[in-house]
Coordinates of C-alpha atoms in Angstrom, one line a residue:
M1 CA 196.2 -23.9 152.1
S2 CA 193.8 -22.2 149.8
Q3 CA 190.1 -23.3 149.6
K4 CA 190.8 -25.0 146.3
D5 CA 193.7 -27.0 147.9
L6 CA 191.6 -27.9 150.9
K7 CA 188.9 -29.3 148.6
E8 CA 191.4 -31.2 146.5
A9 CA 193.0 -32.7 149.6
F10 CA 189.5 -33.7 150.9
I11 CA 188.9 -36.0 147.9
S12 CA 192.4 -37.3 147.5
N13 CA 194.4 -40.2 149.0
L14 CA 191.3 -42.3 149.8
N15 CA 191.1 -46.1 149.9
G16 CA 187.4 -46.9 149.3
T17 CA 185.2 -49.4 151.1
S18 CA 184.6 -53.1 151.1
L19 CA 183.1 -55.1 148.2
Q20 CA 180.4 -56.3 150.6
E21 CA 179.2 -52.8 151.4
V22 CA 179.0 -51.8 147.7
A23 CA 177.0 -55.0 147.1
L24 CA 174.8 -54.3 150.1
G25 CA 173.9 -50.9 148.6
S26 CA 172.5 -52.6 145.6
F27 CA 169.4 -53.6 147.6
L28 CA 168.3 -50.1 148.4
A29 CA 167.1 -48.9 145.0
P30 CA 165.1 -52.1 144.3
L31 CA 163.4 -51.8 147.7
C32 CA 162.6 -48.1 147.1
L33 CA 161.1 -49.1 143.7
I34 CA 159.0 -51.9 145.3
N35 CA 157.7 -49.6 148.0
R36 CA 156.7 -46.9 145.5
G37 CA 154.8 -49.5 143.4
L38 CA 153.1 -51.0 146.4
I39 CA 152.0 -47.6 147.7
L40 CA 150.4 -46.8 144.4
T41 CA 148.7 -50.2 144.4
I42 CA 147.2 -49.6 147.8
Y43 CA 146.0 -46.2 146.7
Y44 CA 144.4 -47.8 143.6
Q45 CA 142.7 -50.5 145.8
A46 CA 141.2 -47.7 148.0
K47 CA 140.2 -45.2 145.2
K48 CA 140.1 -47.4 142.1
T49 CA 141.8 -44.6 140.2
L50 CA 145.2 -43.4 139.2
P51 CA 147.0 -41.0 138.9
L52 CA 147.0 -39.1 142.1
P53 CA 145.3 -35.6 142.4
L54 CA 147.4 -32.9 140.8
P55 CA 149.4 -35.6 139.1
L56 CA 152.4 -33.6 138.0
I57 CA 153.1 -32.3 141.5
S58 CA 151.9 -35.2 143.5
H59 CA 153.7 -37.9 141.5
L60 CA 156.9 -35.8 141.5
I61 CA 156.8 -35.5 145.3
L62 CA 155.9 -39.1 145.7
D63 CA 158.7 -40.4 143.4
F64 CA 161.2 -37.9 145.0
C65 CA 160.4 -39.0 148.5
L66 CA 160.3 -42.7 147.8
L67 CA 163.1 -43.0 145.2
I68 CA 165.5 -40.1 145.6
L69 CA 165.3 -39.2 149.3
P70 CA 166.4 -42.7 150.6
L71 CA 169.4 -42.6 148.2
V72 CA 170.5 -39.2 149.5
L73 CA 170.1 -40.2 153.1
S74 CA 171.8 -43.6 152.7
C75 CA 175.0 -42.0 151.5
T76 CA 175.0 -39.3 154.1
V77 CA 173.4 -39.4 157.6
L78 CA 172.3 -43.0 157.4
S79 CA 175.4 -44.5 155.9
S80 CA 176.5 -46.0 159.2
V81 CA 173.2 -47.9 159.6
L82 CA 172.7 -48.9 155.9
H83 CA 172.0 -52.5 156.8
Q84 CA 169.3 -51.5 159.2
V85 CA 167.7 -49.2 156.6
I86 CA 167.6 -52.0 154.1
L87 CA 166.3 -54.5 156.7
G88 CA 163.5 -52.0 157.6
L89 CA 162.5 -51.4 154.0
T90 CA 162.4 -55.1 153.4
V91 CA 160.1 -55.7 156.3
V92 CA 157.8 -52.9 155.2
S93 CA 157.7 -54.2 151.6
A94 CA 157.0 -57.8 152.7
F95 CA 154.2 -56.7 155.0
V96 CA 152.5 -54.5 152.4
L97 CA 152.8 -57.2 149.7
W98 CA 151.2 -59.7 152.1
Y99 CA 148.4 -57.2 152.8
I100 CA 147.8 -56.6 149.1
H101 CA 147.7 -60.3 148.3
H102 CA 145.6 -61.0 151.5
V103 CA 142.8 -58.8 150.3
S104 CA 142.7 -60.3 146.9
I105 CA 140.1 -62.9 146.1
Q106 CA 142.5 -65.4 144.5
S107 CA 144.2 -68.2 146.4
A108 CA 147.9 -68.1 146.9
Q109 CA 148.6 -71.3 145.0
R110 CA 146.5 -70.3 142.1
T111 CA 148.0 -66.8 141.9
V112 CA 151.6 -68.1 141.9
S113 CA 151.0 -70.8 139.3
T114 CA 149.1 -68.5 136.9
F115 CA 151.7 -65.8 137.6
L116 CA 154.6 -68.0 136.3
K117 CA 152.6 -68.8 133.1
S118 CA 151.6 -65.1 132.6
H119 CA 152.6 -63.5 129.3
V120 CA 154.1 -60.0 129.6
Q121 CA 154.4 -57.1 127.2
F122 CA 156.7 -54.0 127.2
K123 CA 158.2 -51.4 125.0
Q124 CA 161.5 -51.6 126.7
V125 CA 163.0 -54.1 129.2
P126 CA 162.0 -52.5 132.4
F127 CA 164.9 -53.4 134.6
V128 CA 167.4 -52.3 132.0
T129 CA 165.7 -48.8 131.9
I130 CA 165.7 -48.7 135.7
F131 CA 169.3 -49.8 135.9
R132 CA 170.4 -47.0 133.6
V133 CA 168.3 -44.4 135.4
F134 CA 169.5 -45.3 138.9
V135 CA 173.1 -45.3 137.8
N136 CA 172.5 -41.8 136.5
V137 CA 170.7 -40.7 139.6
K138 CA 173.3 -42.1 142.0
T139 CA 176.0 -40.4 139.9
A140 CA 174.2 -37.1 140.2
I141 CA 174.0 -37.4 143.9
S142 CA 177.6 -38.5 144.4
I143 CA 179.3 -35.8 142.3
L144 CA 178.0 -33.1 144.7
A145 CA 177.8 -35.1 147.9
V146 CA 181.5 -36.0 147.8
D147 CA 182.3 -32.4 148.4
F148 CA 180.5 -32.4 151.8
S149 CA 182.0 -33.9 155.0
V150 CA 178.7 -35.7 155.6
F151 CA 179.5 -38.0 152.6
P152 CA 181.6 -40.9 154.0
R153 CA 185.2 -40.8 152.6
R154 CA 185.1 -44.5 152.0
Y155 CA 182.4 -44.0 149.4
A156 CA 184.5 -41.5 147.4
K157 CA 186.8 -42.6 144.6
A158 CA 190.0 -44.4 145.7
E159 CA 193.3 -42.8 144.9
T160 CA 195.0 -45.7 143.2
Y161 CA 193.7 -49.0 144.7
G162 CA 190.3 -49.5 146.3
T163 CA 186.6 -50.0 145.8
G164 CA 184.7 -46.8 146.5
V165 CA 181.0 -46.5 145.6
M166 CA 181.9 -43.8 143.1
D167 CA 184.5 -46.1 141.6
F168 CA 181.8 -48.5 140.7
G169 CA 179.6 -45.6 139.5
V170 CA 182.1 -44.8 136.7
G171 CA 182.3 -48.4 135.4
A172 CA 178.5 -48.8 135.8
Y173 CA 177.9 -45.7 133.7
V174 CA 179.9 -47.1 130.8
F175 CA 178.2 -50.5 131.2
A176 CA 174.8 -48.8 131.2
N177 CA 175.4 -47.0 128.0
A178 CA 176.5 -50.2 126.3
L179 CA 173.3 -52.0 127.3
V180 CA 171.2 -50.0 124.8
C181 CA 173.7 -49.2 122.1
P182 CA 172.5 -50.1 118.5
E183 CA 174.7 -53.2 118.4
A184 CA 173.2 -54.5 121.7
R185 CA 169.7 -53.9 120.3
G186 CA 170.6 -56.0 117.3
K187 CA 170.4 -53.2 114.7
N188 CA 172.2 -54.0 111.5
I189 CA 174.9 -51.7 110.0
S190 CA 173.3 -49.8 107.1
G191 CA 175.7 -49.1 104.2
S192 CA 179.4 -49.7 104.3
K193 CA 181.4 -50.2 107.5
I194 CA 183.5 -47.2 106.7
N195 CA 180.4 -45.0 106.6
H196 CA 179.1 -46.6 109.8
I197 CA 182.4 -45.8 111.6
A198 CA 182.3 -42.2 110.2
K199 CA 178.7 -41.8 111.5
Q200 CA 179.8 -43.0 115.0
L201 CA 182.7 -40.5 114.9
M202 CA 180.2 -37.7 114.2
S203 CA 177.7 -38.9 116.8
V204 CA 180.1 -38.4 119.7
W205 CA 180.7 -34.7 119.0
P206 CA 178.3 -33.6 121.8
L207 CA 180.5 -35.6 124.3
V208 CA 183.7 -33.9 122.9
V209 CA 182.0 -30.5 123.2
L210 CA 180.9 -31.2 126.7
G211 CA 184.4 -32.4 127.6
M212 CA 185.9 -29.2 126.2
G213 CA 183.3 -27.1 128.0
R214 CA 184.1 -28.9 131.3
L215 CA 187.9 -28.5 130.8
L216 CA 187.6 -24.7 130.0
S217 CA 185.2 -24.1 132.9
L218 CA 187.5 -25.9 135.4
K219 CA 190.6 -23.9 134.3
M220 CA 188.8 -20.6 134.2
S221 CA 186.9 -20.9 137.4
G222 CA 189.6 -22.4 139.6
Y223 CA 187.4 -25.3 140.6
Q224 CA 189.1 -28.0 142.5
E225 CA 190.7 -30.8 140.4
H226 CA 191.7 -34.3 141.3
V227 CA 194.5 -34.7 138.7
T228 CA 195.2 -38.4 139.4
E229 CA 191.6 -39.2 138.4
Y230 CA 192.0 -38.6 134.7
G231 CA 194.9 -36.2 134.2
V232 CA 195.4 -32.5 133.7
H233 CA 193.3 -32.0 130.5
W234 CA 191.2 -35.2 130.5
N235 CA 187.8 -35.9 131.9
F236 CA 185.0 -38.5 131.8
F237 CA 183.3 -37.0 128.7
F238 CA 186.4 -37.6 126.6
T239 CA 186.6 -41.2 127.9
L240 CA 183.0 -41.8 127.0
A241 CA 183.5 -40.4 123.5
I242 CA 186.6 -42.5 122.7
V243 CA 185.2 -45.6 124.2
R244 CA 182.1 -45.3 122.0
V245 CA 184.2 -44.8 118.8
V246 CA 186.7 -47.6 119.6
A247 CA 183.8 -50.0 120.5
S248 CA 182.0 -49.1 117.3
V249 CA 185.1 -49.9 115.2
L250 CA 185.5 -53.3 117.0
L251 CA 181.8 -54.1 116.5
A252 CA 181.9 -53.2 112.8
I253 CA 184.7 -55.7 112.4
L254 CA 183.8 -58.4 114.8
P255 CA 180.4 -60.1 115.5
A256 CA 178.5 -58.5 118.4
N257 CA 177.8 -61.9 120.0
K258 CA 181.5 -62.4 120.6
S259 CA 181.8 -59.1 122.6
W260 CA 182.4 -61.0 125.8
L261 CA 185.5 -62.7 124.3
V262 CA 186.8 -59.3 123.0
A263 CA 186.2 -57.8 126.4
L264 CA 188.2 -60.5 128.2
L265 CA 191.0 -60.3 125.6
I266 CA 191.3 -56.5 125.9
S267 CA 191.3 -56.5 129.7
G268 CA 193.5 -59.6 130.0
C269 CA 196.1 -58.3 127.5
Y270 CA 196.1 -54.9 129.2
Q271 CA 196.6 -56.5 132.6
F272 CA 199.5 -58.6 131.2
T273 CA 201.1 -55.4 129.9
L274 CA 200.7 -53.7 133.2
E275 CA 202.4 -56.6 134.9
T276 CA 205.3 -57.2 132.4
S277 CA 206.3 -53.7 131.4
G278 CA 206.9 -50.4 133.1
L279 CA 203.4 -49.1 132.2
K280 CA 202.0 -49.5 135.8
A281 CA 204.9 -47.7 137.4
F282 CA 204.6 -45.0 134.7
I283 CA 200.9 -44.4 135.4
I284 CA 201.2 -44.5 139.2
H285 CA 204.6 -43.0 140.0
N286 CA 205.7 -40.8 137.2
N287 CA 204.7 -37.2 138.1
D288 CA 206.4 -35.3 135.3
R289 CA 203.1 -34.0 134.0
E290 CA 204.7 -31.0 132.2
K291 CA 206.7 -33.2 129.8
D292 CA 204.0 -33.8 127.1
F293 CA 200.3 -34.5 126.7
L294 CA 200.7 -38.3 127.4
H295 CA 202.5 -37.6 130.7
A296 CA 199.8 -35.0 131.7
N297 CA 196.9 -37.3 131.0
K298 CA 198.3 -40.8 131.4
E299 CA 195.4 -42.0 133.6
G300 CA 192.7 -40.9 131.2
I301 CA 194.4 -42.2 128.1
F302 CA 195.4 -45.7 129.3
S303 CA 192.3 -46.4 131.4
V304 CA 190.3 -46.2 128.1
L305 CA 191.3 -49.8 127.5
G306 CA 189.6 -51.0 130.6
Y307 CA 186.5 -49.0 129.9
V308 CA 186.3 -50.4 126.3
A309 CA 186.4 -53.8 127.8
I310 CA 183.5 -52.9 130.2
Y311 CA 181.6 -51.5 127.2
M312 CA 182.0 -54.6 125.2
A313 CA 180.8 -56.7 128.1
G314 CA 177.8 -54.4 128.4
V315 CA 177.0 -55.0 124.7
Q316 CA 177.1 -58.8 125.3
V317 CA 174.7 -58.5 128.2
G318 CA 172.5 -56.1 126.2
L319 CA 172.2 -58.7 123.4
Y320 CA 171.2 -61.3 125.9
V321 CA 168.5 -59.3 127.8
M322 CA 167.0 -57.9 124.6
Q323 CA 166.2 -61.3 123.3
P324 CA 162.4 -61.8 122.9
R325 CA 160.8 -63.6 125.8
S326 CA 157.1 -63.9 126.4
N327 CA 156.3 -65.2 129.8
V328 CA 157.3 -64.6 133.4
R329 CA 159.1 -67.9 133.8
Q330 CA 161.5 -67.1 131.0
W331 CA 162.2 -63.7 132.5
L332 CA 162.8 -65.2 135.9
Q333 CA 165.3 -67.5 134.3
T334 CA 167.0 -64.5 132.6
I335 CA 167.3 -62.7 135.9
F336 CA 168.7 -65.8 137.6
N337 CA 171.3 -66.1 134.8
L338 CA 172.4 -62.5 135.4
F339 CA 172.8 -63.3 139.1
L340 CA 174.7 -66.4 138.2
G341 CA 177.0 -64.4 135.9
S342 CA 177.7 -62.0 138.7
V343 CA 178.7 -64.9 141.0
V344 CA 181.1 -66.3 138.4
L345 CA 182.7 -62.9 137.8
Y346 CA 183.0 -62.2 141.5
T347 CA 184.7 -65.6 141.9
A348 CA 187.2 -64.6 139.2
L349 CA 187.6 -61.2 140.9
Y350 CA 188.6 -62.8 144.2
A351 CA 191.1 -65.0 142.4
C352 CA 192.6 -61.8 140.8
L353 CA 192.7 -60.0 144.2
T354 CA 194.6 -63.0 145.6
F355 CA 197.1 -63.6 142.8
V356 CA 197.3 -60.4 140.7
E357 CA 196.5 -57.0 142.3
P358 CA 193.7 -55.1 143.9
V359 CA 190.9 -53.2 142.0
S360 CA 192.1 -49.9 140.6
R361 CA 189.8 -47.5 138.8
R362 CA 192.9 -45.3 138.1
L363 CA 194.4 -48.1 136.0
A364 CA 191.1 -49.6 134.9
N365 CA 192.8 -52.9 135.4
L366 CA 191.5 -56.5 135.1
P367 CA 190.1 -56.6 138.6
F368 CA 188.3 -53.3 138.0
F369 CA 186.8 -54.7 134.8
L370 CA 185.6 -57.8 136.6
W371 CA 184.2 -55.9 139.6
S372 CA 182.4 -53.3 137.4
V373 CA 180.6 -56.0 135.3
A374 CA 180.0 -58.4 138.3
Q375 CA 178.5 -55.6 140.4
S376 CA 176.4 -54.3 137.5
L377 CA 175.0 -57.7 136.8
F378 CA 174.2 -58.1 140.5
F379 CA 172.4 -54.7 140.6
M380 CA 170.5 -55.6 137.5
S381 CA 169.4 -58.9 138.9
C382 CA 168.2 -57.1 142.1
L383 CA 166.2 -54.6 140.0
G384 CA 164.8 -57.4 137.8
T385 CA 163.6 -59.2 141.0
A386 CA 162.0 -56.1 142.3
D387 CA 160.1 -55.7 139.0
M388 CA 158.9 -59.3 139.3
V389 CA 157.6 -58.5 142.8
L390 CA 155.7 -55.5 141.4
L391 CA 154.3 -57.6 138.5
F392 CA 153.1 -60.2 141.1
S393 CA 151.4 -57.4 143.1
K394 CA 149.7 -56.3 139.8
R395 CA 148.2 -59.7 139.3
S396 CA 147.2 -60.0 142.9
S397 CA 145.6 -56.6 143.2
G398 CA 144.2 -56.1 139.7
C399 CA 146.1 -52.8 139.5
H400 CA 147.7 -52.7 136.1
L401 CA 148.6 -49.0 136.2
M402 CA 152.1 -49.0 137.6
P403 CA 155.0 -47.0 136.1
T404 CA 158.2 -48.5 134.8
S405 CA 157.2 -52.1 135.0
W406 CA 156.2 -55.1 132.9
N407 CA 152.5 -55.2 131.8
L408 CA 150.5 -58.4 131.8
Y409 CA 149.4 -59.3 128.4
K410 CA 145.9 -58.1 127.6
K411 CA 143.8 -56.9 124.8
Q412 CA 143.9 -53.3 123.7
S413 CA 141.8 -51.2 126.0
D414 CA 141.4 -47.8 127.6
S415 CA 143.9 -48.9 130.3
D416 CA 146.7 -48.5 127.7
K417 CA 146.0 -44.8 127.7
K418 CA 145.9 -44.7 131.5
T419 CA 149.2 -46.5 131.6
D420 CA 150.8 -43.9 129.2
E421 CA 149.4 -41.2 131.5
I422 CA 151.1 -42.8 134.5
E423 CA 154.4 -43.1 132.6
R424 CA 154.1 -39.4 131.8
H425 CA 154.3 -38.6 135.5
C426 CA 157.0 -41.0 136.3
I427 CA 160.4 -39.6 137.3
V428 CA 162.2 -42.8 136.2
Q429 CA 160.8 -42.3 132.7
A430 CA 161.6 -38.6 132.8
V431 CA 165.3 -39.3 133.5
S432 CA 165.4 -42.1 131.0
R433 CA 164.1 -39.8 128.3
N434 CA 166.9 -37.2 128.7
Q435 CA 169.7 -39.1 130.4
L436 CA 172.6 -37.1 128.9
L437 CA 170.8 -33.8 129.7
F438 CA 170.2 -35.0 133.3
F439 CA 173.9 -35.8 133.6
L440 CA 174.9 -32.4 132.2
L441 CA 172.4 -30.6 134.4
A442 CA 173.8 -32.3 137.5
N443 CA 177.4 -31.3 136.5
V444 CA 176.3 -27.7 136.0
M445 CA 174.4 -27.6 139.3
T446 CA 177.3 -29.2 141.1
G447 CA 179.6 -26.4 140.0
L448 CA 177.1 -23.7 140.8
T449 CA 176.5 -25.2 144.3
N450 CA 180.2 -25.3 145.0
Y451 CA 180.5 -21.7 143.9
I452 CA 177.7 -20.6 146.3
V453 CA 178.2 -22.9 149.3
D454 CA 181.4 -23.6 151.3
T455 CA 180.8 -27.3 151.3
L456 CA 183.6 -28.2 153.7
S457 CA 182.3 -26.1 156.6
C458 CA 178.6 -27.2 156.3
S459 CA 176.9 -29.0 159.1
S460 CA 175.4 -32.5 158.4
S461 CA 171.8 -31.3 158.4
F462 CA 172.5 -28.3 156.1
S463 CA 174.5 -30.5 153.8
V464 CA 171.6 -32.9 153.4
C465 CA 169.2 -30.0 152.8
V466 CA 171.5 -28.7 150.1
L467 CA 171.7 -32.1 148.4
L468 CA 168.0 -32.6 148.5
S469 CA 167.3 -29.2 147.1
Y470 CA 169.9 -29.8 144.4
M471 CA 168.3 -33.1 143.4
F472 CA 164.8 -31.7 143.6
V473 CA 165.8 -29.0 141.1
N474 CA 167.4 -31.6 138.8
C475 CA 164.4 -33.9 138.9
S476 CA 161.8 -31.1 138.5
V477 CA 163.5 -29.7 135.4
I478 CA 163.7 -33.2 133.8
Q479 CA 160.2 -34.1 134.9
I480 CA 158.7 -31.0 133.3
L481 CA 160.4 -31.7 130.1
H482 CA 159.1 -35.2 130.1
F483 CA 155.6 -34.1 130.9
L484 CA 155.7 -31.7 128.0
G485 CA 157.0 -34.5 125.7
I486 CA 160.3 -32.8 125.1
T487 CA 163.4 -34.9 124.2
L488 CA 166.6 -32.8 123.9
K489 CA 169.2 -34.3 121.7
F490 CA 172.3 -32.5 120.6
W491 CA 172.8 -34.5 117.4

């Protein structure tokens, strides 16, 4: 077999992991976020100043070590002891939080009661921003890590049925984009609906160009291709573009607050069609890819329906979390409701697994839709809880200079400028500012790394070093752009 065939075989015919392991991984990023915030709080208590010395370099290294490094290690050399890693981080977070509160002058009862009544202010809902950033970061890690043997095969995309970590990543990426779309943010359509739809058609041209660029680069370079993922000519950029246009048309016709109903109807009708027609057999078993464009790209074309359903569900969740709320108690209720929604959808998922069929990213079937939304809501609720822990540490410690978090309501003061300075050095804000560019850079760096390194023959230690170097380059580029105040948009 050629090197290309070996790499294609390495990422093919996989079955994924358990739903429980994917859910367990949702605790890692929130714990990393808490530890980063608590370390900055302890530094502030000791020095009464932020940011750190040499802020651009020191904050980049701190964020990389506390937010990126654990994610890389957890999906490589530490994947077999993930539960122990999470337990260890939880113990550390609990101890540091206790220490911060212990040295504060307020009593515990008074702190908790006043905390629940506290009013918060923010420019963006913090855990929504963090969710979108971590989905992007985990995607960037996985698209290169999957080519190394140190990356567990159970985390890679399943061939037809299964729940790999990367399978969730695809659904979560679509869900994350929907959370902050104009319709989810309550923006009214200006002008006629026809003009609005035409504007949305024009707005996706960068995705179409990127999709064409990826297609041409794959065909010209001989890079390995997993044809059963999207098809011969299709890729995820084309899926994102079409999903955005179709969703915009639906949202121009139907009220955005009924998006959940549209999502269920689309996914339910699509599943009914899979079960009652020959469509499922055609997608899975028909291998006559040279017949026409439909046969060549059947996975990419038909899975669009499932992704549109996920997008519409994301719009509904975005509308809910973007509603104005003023105090901590209201936001705690919101986070709990997200968790409750996750429980309901997971219950529906287990019913589908019992009576319908397993999860299939390849089909983007009803179980995949339910799983993607349920797991996204669970991950968001974990991140929201982490941000509440950081907000509580702010009140206990008096340190209000913490990046990517709610701020306690206060009068305008010099601390606002200091907060903006902290955000300027925050890697989360850097990725949030140029998300599409970060995703594109990760794809380019993945291809370049595969061209330079024989990923299949690398040792575990060398593989981890390559992955860390790759992520450090990606993060450094995006951080420098953020520090300079540069936002790169292609439209």
